mmCIF file of N, CA, C and O in Angstrom:
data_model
loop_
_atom_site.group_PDB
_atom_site.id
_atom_site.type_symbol
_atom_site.label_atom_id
_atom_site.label_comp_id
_atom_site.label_asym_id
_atom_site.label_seq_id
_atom_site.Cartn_x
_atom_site.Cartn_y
_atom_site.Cartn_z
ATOM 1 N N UNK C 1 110.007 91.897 101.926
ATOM 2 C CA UNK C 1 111.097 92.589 102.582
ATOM 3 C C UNK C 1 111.244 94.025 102.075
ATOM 4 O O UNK C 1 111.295 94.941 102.895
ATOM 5 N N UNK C 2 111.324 94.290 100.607
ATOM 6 C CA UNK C 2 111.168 95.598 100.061
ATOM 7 C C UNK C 2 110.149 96.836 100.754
ATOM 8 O O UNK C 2 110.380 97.983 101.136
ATOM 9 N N UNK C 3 109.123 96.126 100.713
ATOM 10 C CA UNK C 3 107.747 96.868 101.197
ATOM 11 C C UNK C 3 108.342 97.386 102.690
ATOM 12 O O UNK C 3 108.537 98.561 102.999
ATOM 13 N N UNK C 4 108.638 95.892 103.750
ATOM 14 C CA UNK C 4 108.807 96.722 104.512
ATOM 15 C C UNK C 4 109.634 97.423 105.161
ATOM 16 O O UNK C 4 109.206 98.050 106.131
ATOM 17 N N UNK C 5 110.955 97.503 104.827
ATOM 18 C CA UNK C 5 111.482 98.389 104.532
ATOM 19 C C UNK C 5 111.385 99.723 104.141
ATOM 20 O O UNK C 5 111.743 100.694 104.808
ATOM 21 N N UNK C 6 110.781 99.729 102.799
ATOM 22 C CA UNK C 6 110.402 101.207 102.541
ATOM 23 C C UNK C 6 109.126 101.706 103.913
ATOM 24 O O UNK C 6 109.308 102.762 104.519
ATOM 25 N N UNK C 7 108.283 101.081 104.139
ATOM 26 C CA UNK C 7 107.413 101.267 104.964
ATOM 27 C C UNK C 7 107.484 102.078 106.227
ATOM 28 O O UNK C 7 106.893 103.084 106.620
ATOM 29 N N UNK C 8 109.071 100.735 107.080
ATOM 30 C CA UNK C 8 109.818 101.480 107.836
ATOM 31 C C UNK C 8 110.700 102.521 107.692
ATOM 32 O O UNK C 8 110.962 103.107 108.743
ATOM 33 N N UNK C 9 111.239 102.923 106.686
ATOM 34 C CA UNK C 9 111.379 103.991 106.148
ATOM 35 C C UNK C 9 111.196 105.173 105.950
ATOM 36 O O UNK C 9 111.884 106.188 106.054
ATOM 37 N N UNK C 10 109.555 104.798 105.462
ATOM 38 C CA UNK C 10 108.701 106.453 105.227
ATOM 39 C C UNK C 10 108.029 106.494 107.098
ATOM 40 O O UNK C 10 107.161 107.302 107.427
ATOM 41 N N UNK C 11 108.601 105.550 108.024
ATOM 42 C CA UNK C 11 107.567 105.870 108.961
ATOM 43 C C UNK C 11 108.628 107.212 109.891
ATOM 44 O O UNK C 11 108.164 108.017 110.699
ATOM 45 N N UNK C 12 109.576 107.146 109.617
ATOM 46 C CA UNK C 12 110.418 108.098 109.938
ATOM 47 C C UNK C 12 109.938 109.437 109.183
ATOM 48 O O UNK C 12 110.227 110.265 110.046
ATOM 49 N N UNK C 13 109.597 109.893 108.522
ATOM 50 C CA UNK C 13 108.699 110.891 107.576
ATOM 51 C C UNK C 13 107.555 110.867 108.751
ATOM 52 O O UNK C 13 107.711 111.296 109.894
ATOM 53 N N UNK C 14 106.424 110.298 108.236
ATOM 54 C CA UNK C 14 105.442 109.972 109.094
ATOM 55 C C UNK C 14 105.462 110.260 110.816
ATOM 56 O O UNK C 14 104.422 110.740 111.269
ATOM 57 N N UNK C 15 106.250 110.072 111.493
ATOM 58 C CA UNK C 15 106.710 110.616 112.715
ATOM 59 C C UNK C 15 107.031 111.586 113.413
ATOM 60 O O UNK C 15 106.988 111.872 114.609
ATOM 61 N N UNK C 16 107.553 112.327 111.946
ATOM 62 C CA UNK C 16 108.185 113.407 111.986
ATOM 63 C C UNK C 16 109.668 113.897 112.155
ATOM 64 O O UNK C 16 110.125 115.039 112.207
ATOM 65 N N UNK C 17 110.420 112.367 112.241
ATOM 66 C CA UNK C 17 112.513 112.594 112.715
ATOM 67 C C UNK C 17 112.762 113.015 111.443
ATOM 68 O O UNK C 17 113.793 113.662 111.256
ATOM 69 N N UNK C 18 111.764 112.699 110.192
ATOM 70 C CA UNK C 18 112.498 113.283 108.927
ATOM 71 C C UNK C 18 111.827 113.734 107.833
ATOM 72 O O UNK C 18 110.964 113.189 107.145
ATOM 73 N N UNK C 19 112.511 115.160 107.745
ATOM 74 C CA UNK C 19 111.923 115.811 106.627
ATOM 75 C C UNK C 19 110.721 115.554 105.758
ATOM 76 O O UNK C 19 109.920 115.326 106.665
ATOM 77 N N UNK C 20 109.915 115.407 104.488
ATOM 78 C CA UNK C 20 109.332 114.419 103.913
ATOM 79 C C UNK C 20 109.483 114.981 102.912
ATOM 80 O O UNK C 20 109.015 114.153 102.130
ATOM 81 N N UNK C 21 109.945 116.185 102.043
ATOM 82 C CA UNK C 21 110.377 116.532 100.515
ATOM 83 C C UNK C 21 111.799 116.031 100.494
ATOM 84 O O UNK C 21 112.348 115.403 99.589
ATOM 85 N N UNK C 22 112.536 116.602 102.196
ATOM 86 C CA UNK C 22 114.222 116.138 101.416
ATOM 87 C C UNK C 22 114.053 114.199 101.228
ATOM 88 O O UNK C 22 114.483 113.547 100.277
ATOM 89 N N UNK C 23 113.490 113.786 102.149
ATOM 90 C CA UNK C 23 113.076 112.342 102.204
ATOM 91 C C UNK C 23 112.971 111.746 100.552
ATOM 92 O O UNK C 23 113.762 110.937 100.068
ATOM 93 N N UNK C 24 111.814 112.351 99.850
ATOM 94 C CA UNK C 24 111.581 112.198 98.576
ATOM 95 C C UNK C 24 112.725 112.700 97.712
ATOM 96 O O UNK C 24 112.941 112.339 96.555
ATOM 97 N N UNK C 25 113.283 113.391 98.267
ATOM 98 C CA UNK C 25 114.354 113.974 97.164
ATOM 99 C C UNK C 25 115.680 112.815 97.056
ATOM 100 O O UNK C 25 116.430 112.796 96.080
ATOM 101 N N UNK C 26 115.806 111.944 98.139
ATOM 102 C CA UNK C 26 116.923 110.953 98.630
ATOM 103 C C UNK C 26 116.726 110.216 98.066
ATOM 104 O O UNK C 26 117.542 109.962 97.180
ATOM 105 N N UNK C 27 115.387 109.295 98.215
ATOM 106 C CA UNK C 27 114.837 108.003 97.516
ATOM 107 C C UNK C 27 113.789 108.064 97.456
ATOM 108 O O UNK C 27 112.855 107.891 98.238
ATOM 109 N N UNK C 28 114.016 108.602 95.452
ATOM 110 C CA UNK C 28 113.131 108.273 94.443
ATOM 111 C C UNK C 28 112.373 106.877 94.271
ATOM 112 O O UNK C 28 111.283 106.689 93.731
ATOM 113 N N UNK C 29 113.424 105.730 95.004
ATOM 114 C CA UNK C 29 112.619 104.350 94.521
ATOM 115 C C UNK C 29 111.270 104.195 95.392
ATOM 116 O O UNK C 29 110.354 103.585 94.840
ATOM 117 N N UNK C 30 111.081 104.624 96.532
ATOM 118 C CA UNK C 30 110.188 104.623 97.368
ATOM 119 C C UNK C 30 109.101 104.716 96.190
ATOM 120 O O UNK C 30 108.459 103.707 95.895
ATOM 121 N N UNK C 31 108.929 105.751 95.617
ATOM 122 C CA UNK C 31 107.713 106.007 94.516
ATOM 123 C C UNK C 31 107.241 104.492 93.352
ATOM 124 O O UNK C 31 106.232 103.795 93.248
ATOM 125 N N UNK C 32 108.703 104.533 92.594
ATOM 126 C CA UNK C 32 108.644 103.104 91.925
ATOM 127 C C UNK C 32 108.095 101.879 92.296
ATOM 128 O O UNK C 32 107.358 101.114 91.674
ATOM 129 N N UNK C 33 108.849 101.786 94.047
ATOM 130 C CA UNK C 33 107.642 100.643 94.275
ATOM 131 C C UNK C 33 106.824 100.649 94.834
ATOM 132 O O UNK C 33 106.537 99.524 95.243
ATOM 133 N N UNK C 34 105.791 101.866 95.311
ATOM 134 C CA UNK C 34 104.345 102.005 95.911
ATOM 135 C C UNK C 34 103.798 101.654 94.593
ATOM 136 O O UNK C 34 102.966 100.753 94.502
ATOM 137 N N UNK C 35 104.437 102.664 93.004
ATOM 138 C CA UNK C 35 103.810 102.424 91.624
ATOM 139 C C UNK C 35 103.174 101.031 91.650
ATOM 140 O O UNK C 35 102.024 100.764 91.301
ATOM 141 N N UNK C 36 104.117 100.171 92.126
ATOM 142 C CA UNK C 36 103.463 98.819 91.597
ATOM 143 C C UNK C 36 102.508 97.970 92.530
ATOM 144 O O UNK C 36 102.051 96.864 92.241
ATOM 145 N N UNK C 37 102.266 98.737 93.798
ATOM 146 C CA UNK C 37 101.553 97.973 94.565
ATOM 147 C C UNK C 37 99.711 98.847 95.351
ATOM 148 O O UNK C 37 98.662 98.530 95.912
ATOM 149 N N UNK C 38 100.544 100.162 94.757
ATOM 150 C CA UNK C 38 99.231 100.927 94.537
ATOM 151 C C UNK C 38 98.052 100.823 94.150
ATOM 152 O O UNK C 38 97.111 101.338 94.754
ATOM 153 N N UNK C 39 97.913 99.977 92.830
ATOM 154 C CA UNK C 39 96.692 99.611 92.246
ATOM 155 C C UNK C 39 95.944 98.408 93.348
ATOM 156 O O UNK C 39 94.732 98.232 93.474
ATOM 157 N N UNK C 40 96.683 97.911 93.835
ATOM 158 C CA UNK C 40 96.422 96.578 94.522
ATOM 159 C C UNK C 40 96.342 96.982 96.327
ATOM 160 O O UNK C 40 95.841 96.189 97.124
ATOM 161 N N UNK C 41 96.656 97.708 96.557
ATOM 162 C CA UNK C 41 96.877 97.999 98.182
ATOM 163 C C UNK C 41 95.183 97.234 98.468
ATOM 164 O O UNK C 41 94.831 96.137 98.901
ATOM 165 N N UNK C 42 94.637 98.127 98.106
ATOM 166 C CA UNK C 42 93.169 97.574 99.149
ATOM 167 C C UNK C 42 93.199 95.735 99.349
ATOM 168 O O UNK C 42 93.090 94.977 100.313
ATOM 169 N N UNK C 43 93.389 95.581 97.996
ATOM 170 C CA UNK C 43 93.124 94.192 98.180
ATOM 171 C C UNK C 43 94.173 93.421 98.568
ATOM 172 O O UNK C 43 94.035 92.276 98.997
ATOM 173 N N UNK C 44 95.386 94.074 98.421
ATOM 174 C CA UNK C 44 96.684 93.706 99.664
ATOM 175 C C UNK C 44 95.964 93.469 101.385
ATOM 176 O O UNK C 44 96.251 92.516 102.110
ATOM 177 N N UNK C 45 95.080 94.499 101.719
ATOM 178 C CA UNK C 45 95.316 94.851 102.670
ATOM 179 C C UNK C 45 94.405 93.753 103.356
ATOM 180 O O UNK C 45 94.576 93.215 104.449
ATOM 181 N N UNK C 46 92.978 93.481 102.058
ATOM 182 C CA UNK C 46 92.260 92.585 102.865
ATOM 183 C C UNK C 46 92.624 91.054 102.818
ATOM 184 O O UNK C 46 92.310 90.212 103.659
ATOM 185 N N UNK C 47 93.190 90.907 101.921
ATOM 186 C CA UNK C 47 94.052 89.421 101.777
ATOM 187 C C UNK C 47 94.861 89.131 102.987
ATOM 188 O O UNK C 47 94.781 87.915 103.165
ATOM 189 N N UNK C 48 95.852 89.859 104.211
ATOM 190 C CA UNK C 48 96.862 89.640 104.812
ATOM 191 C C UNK C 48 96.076 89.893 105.836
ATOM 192 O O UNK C 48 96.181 89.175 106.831
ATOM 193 N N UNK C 49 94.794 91.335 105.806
ATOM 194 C CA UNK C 49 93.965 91.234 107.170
ATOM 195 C C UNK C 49 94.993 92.079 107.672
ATOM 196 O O UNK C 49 95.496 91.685 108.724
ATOM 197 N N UNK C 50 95.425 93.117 107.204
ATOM 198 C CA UNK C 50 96.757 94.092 107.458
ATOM 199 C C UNK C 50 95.936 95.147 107.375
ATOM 200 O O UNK C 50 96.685 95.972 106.852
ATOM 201 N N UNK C 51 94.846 95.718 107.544
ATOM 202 C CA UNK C 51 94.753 97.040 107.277
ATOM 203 C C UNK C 51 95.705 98.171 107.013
ATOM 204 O O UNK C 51 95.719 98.707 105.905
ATOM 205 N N UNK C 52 96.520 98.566 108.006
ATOM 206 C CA UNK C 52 97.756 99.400 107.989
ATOM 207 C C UNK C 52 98.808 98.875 107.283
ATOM 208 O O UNK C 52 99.918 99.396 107.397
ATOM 209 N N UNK C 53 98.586 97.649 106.365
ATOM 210 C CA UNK C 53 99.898 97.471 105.437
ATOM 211 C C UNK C 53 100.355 98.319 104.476
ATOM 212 O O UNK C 53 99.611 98.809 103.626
ATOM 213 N N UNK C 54 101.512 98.527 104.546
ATOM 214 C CA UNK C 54 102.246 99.693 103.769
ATOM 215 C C UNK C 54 101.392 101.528 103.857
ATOM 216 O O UNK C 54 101.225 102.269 102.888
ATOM 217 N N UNK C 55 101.081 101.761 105.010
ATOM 218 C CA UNK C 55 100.222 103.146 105.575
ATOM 219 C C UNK C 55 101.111 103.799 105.310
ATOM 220 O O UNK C 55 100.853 104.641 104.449
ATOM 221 N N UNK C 56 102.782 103.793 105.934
ATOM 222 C CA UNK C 56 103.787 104.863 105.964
ATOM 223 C C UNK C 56 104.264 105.429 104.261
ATOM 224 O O UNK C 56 104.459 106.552 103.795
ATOM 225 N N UNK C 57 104.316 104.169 103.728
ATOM 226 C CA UNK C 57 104.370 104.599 102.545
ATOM 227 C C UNK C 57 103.551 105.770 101.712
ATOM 228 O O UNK C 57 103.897 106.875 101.294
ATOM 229 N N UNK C 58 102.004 104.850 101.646
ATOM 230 C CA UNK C 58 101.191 105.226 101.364
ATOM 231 C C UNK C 58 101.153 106.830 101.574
ATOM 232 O O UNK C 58 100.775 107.494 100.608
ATOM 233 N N UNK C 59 101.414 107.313 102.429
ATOM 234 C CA UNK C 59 100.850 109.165 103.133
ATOM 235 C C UNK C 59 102.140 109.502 102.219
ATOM 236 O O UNK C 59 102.102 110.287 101.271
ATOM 237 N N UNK C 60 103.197 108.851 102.607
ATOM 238 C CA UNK C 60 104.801 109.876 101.839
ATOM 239 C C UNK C 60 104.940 109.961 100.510
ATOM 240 O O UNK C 60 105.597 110.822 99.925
ATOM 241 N N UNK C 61 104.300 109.033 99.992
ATOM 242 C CA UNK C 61 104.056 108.667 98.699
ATOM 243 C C UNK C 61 102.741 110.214 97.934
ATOM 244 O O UNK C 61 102.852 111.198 97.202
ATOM 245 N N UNK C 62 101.759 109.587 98.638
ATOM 246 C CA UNK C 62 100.386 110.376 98.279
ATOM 247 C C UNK C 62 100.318 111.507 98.611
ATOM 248 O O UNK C 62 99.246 112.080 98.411
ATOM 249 N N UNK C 63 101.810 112.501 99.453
ATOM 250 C CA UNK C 63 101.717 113.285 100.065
ATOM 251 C C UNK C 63 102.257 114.905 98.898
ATOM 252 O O UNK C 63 102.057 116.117 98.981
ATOM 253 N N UNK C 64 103.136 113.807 97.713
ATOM 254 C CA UNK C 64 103.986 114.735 96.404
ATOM 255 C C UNK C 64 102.659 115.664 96.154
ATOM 256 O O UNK C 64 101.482 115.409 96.412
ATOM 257 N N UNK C 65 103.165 116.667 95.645
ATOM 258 C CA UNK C 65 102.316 117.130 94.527
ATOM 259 C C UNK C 65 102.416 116.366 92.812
ATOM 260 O O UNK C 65 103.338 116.103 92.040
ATOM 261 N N UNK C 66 100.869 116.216 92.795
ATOM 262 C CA UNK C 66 100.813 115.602 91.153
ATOM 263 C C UNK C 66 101.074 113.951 91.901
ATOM 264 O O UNK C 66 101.830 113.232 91.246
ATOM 265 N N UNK C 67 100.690 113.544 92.771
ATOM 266 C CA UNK C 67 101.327 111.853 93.298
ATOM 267 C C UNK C 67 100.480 110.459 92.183
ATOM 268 O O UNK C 67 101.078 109.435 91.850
ATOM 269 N N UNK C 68 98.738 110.849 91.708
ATOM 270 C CA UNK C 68 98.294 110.104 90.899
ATOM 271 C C UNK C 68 99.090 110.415 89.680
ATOM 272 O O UNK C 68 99.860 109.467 89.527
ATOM 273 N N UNK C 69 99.231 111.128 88.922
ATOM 274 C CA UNK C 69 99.968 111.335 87.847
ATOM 275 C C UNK C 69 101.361 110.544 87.756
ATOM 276 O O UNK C 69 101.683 109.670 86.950
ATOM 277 N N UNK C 70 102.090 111.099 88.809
ATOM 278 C CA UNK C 70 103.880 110.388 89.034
ATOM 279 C C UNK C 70 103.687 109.143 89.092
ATOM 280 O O UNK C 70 104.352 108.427 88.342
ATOM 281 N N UNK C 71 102.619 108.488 90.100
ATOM 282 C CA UNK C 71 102.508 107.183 89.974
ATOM 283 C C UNK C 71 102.115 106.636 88.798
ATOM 284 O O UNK C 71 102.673 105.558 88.593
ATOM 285 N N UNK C 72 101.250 107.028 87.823
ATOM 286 C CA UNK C 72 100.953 106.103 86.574
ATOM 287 C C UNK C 72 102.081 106.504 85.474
ATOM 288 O O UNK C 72 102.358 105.860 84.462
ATOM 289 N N UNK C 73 102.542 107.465 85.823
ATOM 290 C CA UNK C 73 104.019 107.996 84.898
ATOM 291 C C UNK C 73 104.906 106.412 84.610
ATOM 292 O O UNK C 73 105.197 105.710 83.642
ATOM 293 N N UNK C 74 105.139 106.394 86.419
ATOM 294 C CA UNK C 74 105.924 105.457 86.940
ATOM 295 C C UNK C 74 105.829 103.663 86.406
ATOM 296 O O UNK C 74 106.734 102.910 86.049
ATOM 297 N N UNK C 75 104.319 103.424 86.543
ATOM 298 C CA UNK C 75 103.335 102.282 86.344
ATOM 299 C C UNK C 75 104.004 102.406 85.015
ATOM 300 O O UNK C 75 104.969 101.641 85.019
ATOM 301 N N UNK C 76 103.915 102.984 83.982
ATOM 302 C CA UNK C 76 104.145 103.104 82.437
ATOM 303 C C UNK C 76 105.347 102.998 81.835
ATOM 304 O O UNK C 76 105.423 102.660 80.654
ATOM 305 N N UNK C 77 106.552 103.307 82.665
ATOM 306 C CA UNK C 77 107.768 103.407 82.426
ATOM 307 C C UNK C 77 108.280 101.852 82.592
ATOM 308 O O UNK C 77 108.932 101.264 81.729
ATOM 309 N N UNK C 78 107.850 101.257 83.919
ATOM 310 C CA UNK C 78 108.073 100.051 84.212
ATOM 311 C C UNK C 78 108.033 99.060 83.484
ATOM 312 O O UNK C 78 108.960 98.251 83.438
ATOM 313 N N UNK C 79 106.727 98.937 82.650
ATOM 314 C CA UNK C 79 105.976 98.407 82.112
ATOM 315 C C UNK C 79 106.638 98.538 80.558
ATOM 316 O O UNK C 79 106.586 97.542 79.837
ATOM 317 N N UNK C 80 107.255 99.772 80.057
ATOM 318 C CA UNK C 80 107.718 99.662 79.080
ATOM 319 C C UNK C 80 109.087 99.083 79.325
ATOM 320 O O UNK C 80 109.526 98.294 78.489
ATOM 321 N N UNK C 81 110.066 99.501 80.763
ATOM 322 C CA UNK C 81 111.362 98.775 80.525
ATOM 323 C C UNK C 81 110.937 96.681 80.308
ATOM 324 O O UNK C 81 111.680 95.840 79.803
ATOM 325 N N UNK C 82 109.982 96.537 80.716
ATOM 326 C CA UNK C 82 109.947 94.901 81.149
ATOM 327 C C UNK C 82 109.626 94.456 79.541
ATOM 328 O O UNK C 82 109.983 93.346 79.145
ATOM 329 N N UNK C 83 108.977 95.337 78.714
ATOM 330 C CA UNK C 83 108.410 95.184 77.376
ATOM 331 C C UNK C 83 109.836 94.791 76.664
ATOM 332 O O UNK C 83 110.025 93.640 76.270
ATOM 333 N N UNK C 84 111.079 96.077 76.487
ATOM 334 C CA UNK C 84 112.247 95.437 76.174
ATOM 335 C C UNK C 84 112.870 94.794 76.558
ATOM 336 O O UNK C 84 113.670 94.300 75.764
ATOM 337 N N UNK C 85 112.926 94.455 77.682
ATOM 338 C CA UNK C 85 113.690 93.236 78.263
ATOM 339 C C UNK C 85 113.722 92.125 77.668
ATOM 340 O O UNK C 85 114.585 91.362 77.234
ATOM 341 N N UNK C 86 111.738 92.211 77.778
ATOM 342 C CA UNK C 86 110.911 90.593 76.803
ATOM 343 C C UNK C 86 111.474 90.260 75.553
ATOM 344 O O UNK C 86 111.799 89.179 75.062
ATOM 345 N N UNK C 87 111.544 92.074 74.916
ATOM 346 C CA UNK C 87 111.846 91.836 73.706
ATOM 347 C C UNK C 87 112.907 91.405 73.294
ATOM 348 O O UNK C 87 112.839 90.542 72.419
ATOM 349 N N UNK C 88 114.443 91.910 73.838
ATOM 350 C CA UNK C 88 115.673 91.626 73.623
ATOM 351 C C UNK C 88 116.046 90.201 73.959
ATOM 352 O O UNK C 88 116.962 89.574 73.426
ATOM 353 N N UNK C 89 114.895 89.573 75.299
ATOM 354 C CA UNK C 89 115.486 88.392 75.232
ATOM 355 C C UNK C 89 114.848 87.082 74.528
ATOM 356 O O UNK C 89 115.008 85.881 74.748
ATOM 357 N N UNK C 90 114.162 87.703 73.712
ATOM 358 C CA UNK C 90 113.022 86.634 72.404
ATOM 359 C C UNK C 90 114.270 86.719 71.597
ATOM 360 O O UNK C 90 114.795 85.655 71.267
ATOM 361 N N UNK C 91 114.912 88.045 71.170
ATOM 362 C CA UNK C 91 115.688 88.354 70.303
ATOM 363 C C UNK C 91 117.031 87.315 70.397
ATOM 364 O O UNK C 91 117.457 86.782 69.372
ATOM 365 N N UNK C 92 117.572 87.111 71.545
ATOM 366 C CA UNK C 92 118.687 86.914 72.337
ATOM 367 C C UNK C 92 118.813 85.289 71.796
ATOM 368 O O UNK C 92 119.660 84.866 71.010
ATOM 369 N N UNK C 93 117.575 84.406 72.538
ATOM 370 C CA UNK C 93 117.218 83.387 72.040
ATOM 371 C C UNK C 93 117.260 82.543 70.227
ATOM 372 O O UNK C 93 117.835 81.527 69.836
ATOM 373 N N UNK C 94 116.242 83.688 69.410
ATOM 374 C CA UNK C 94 115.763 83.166 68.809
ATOM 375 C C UNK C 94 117.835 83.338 67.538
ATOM 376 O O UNK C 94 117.934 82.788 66.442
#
């Protein structure tokens, strides 16, 4: 549901009814979650037999300046909030 949502989303970008920097400037999360499905798209795409799954994204996303960079920024940040989470709730537990 997330995906497509944002999808339908950026296809308004993509179309052209809307902007695509002020777009990015509105919602930042759009980026956060291409971050996590980026590495995987291709093989998203051939698993579902979707070629065009998540396309709109994809261009609004890939379209930033610096977009590989922001995305593994992004990938890294994630990855460290889920690290404390783990950690606080080993902590929480033990």
């Amino acid at each position: 549901m997330v995906l497509g949502y944002w999808d339908m989303a950026a296809s308004l970008v993509t179309s052209g009814a809307v902007d695509a920097d002020a777009f990015r400037a509105a919602h930042s999360e759009i980026v956060a979650t291409f971050s996590k499905i980026h590495p995987y798209l291709a093989e998203l795409r051939a698993a579902t037999g979707e070629p065009d799954f998540c396309n709109h994204i994809e261009a609004v996303v890939l379209e930033m300046p610096h977009a590989n960079f922001i995305l593994e920024r992004r990938r890294k940040a994630i990855l460290a909030a889920a690290h404390v989470r783990r950690n606080k709730s080993v902590q929480t537990v033990a």
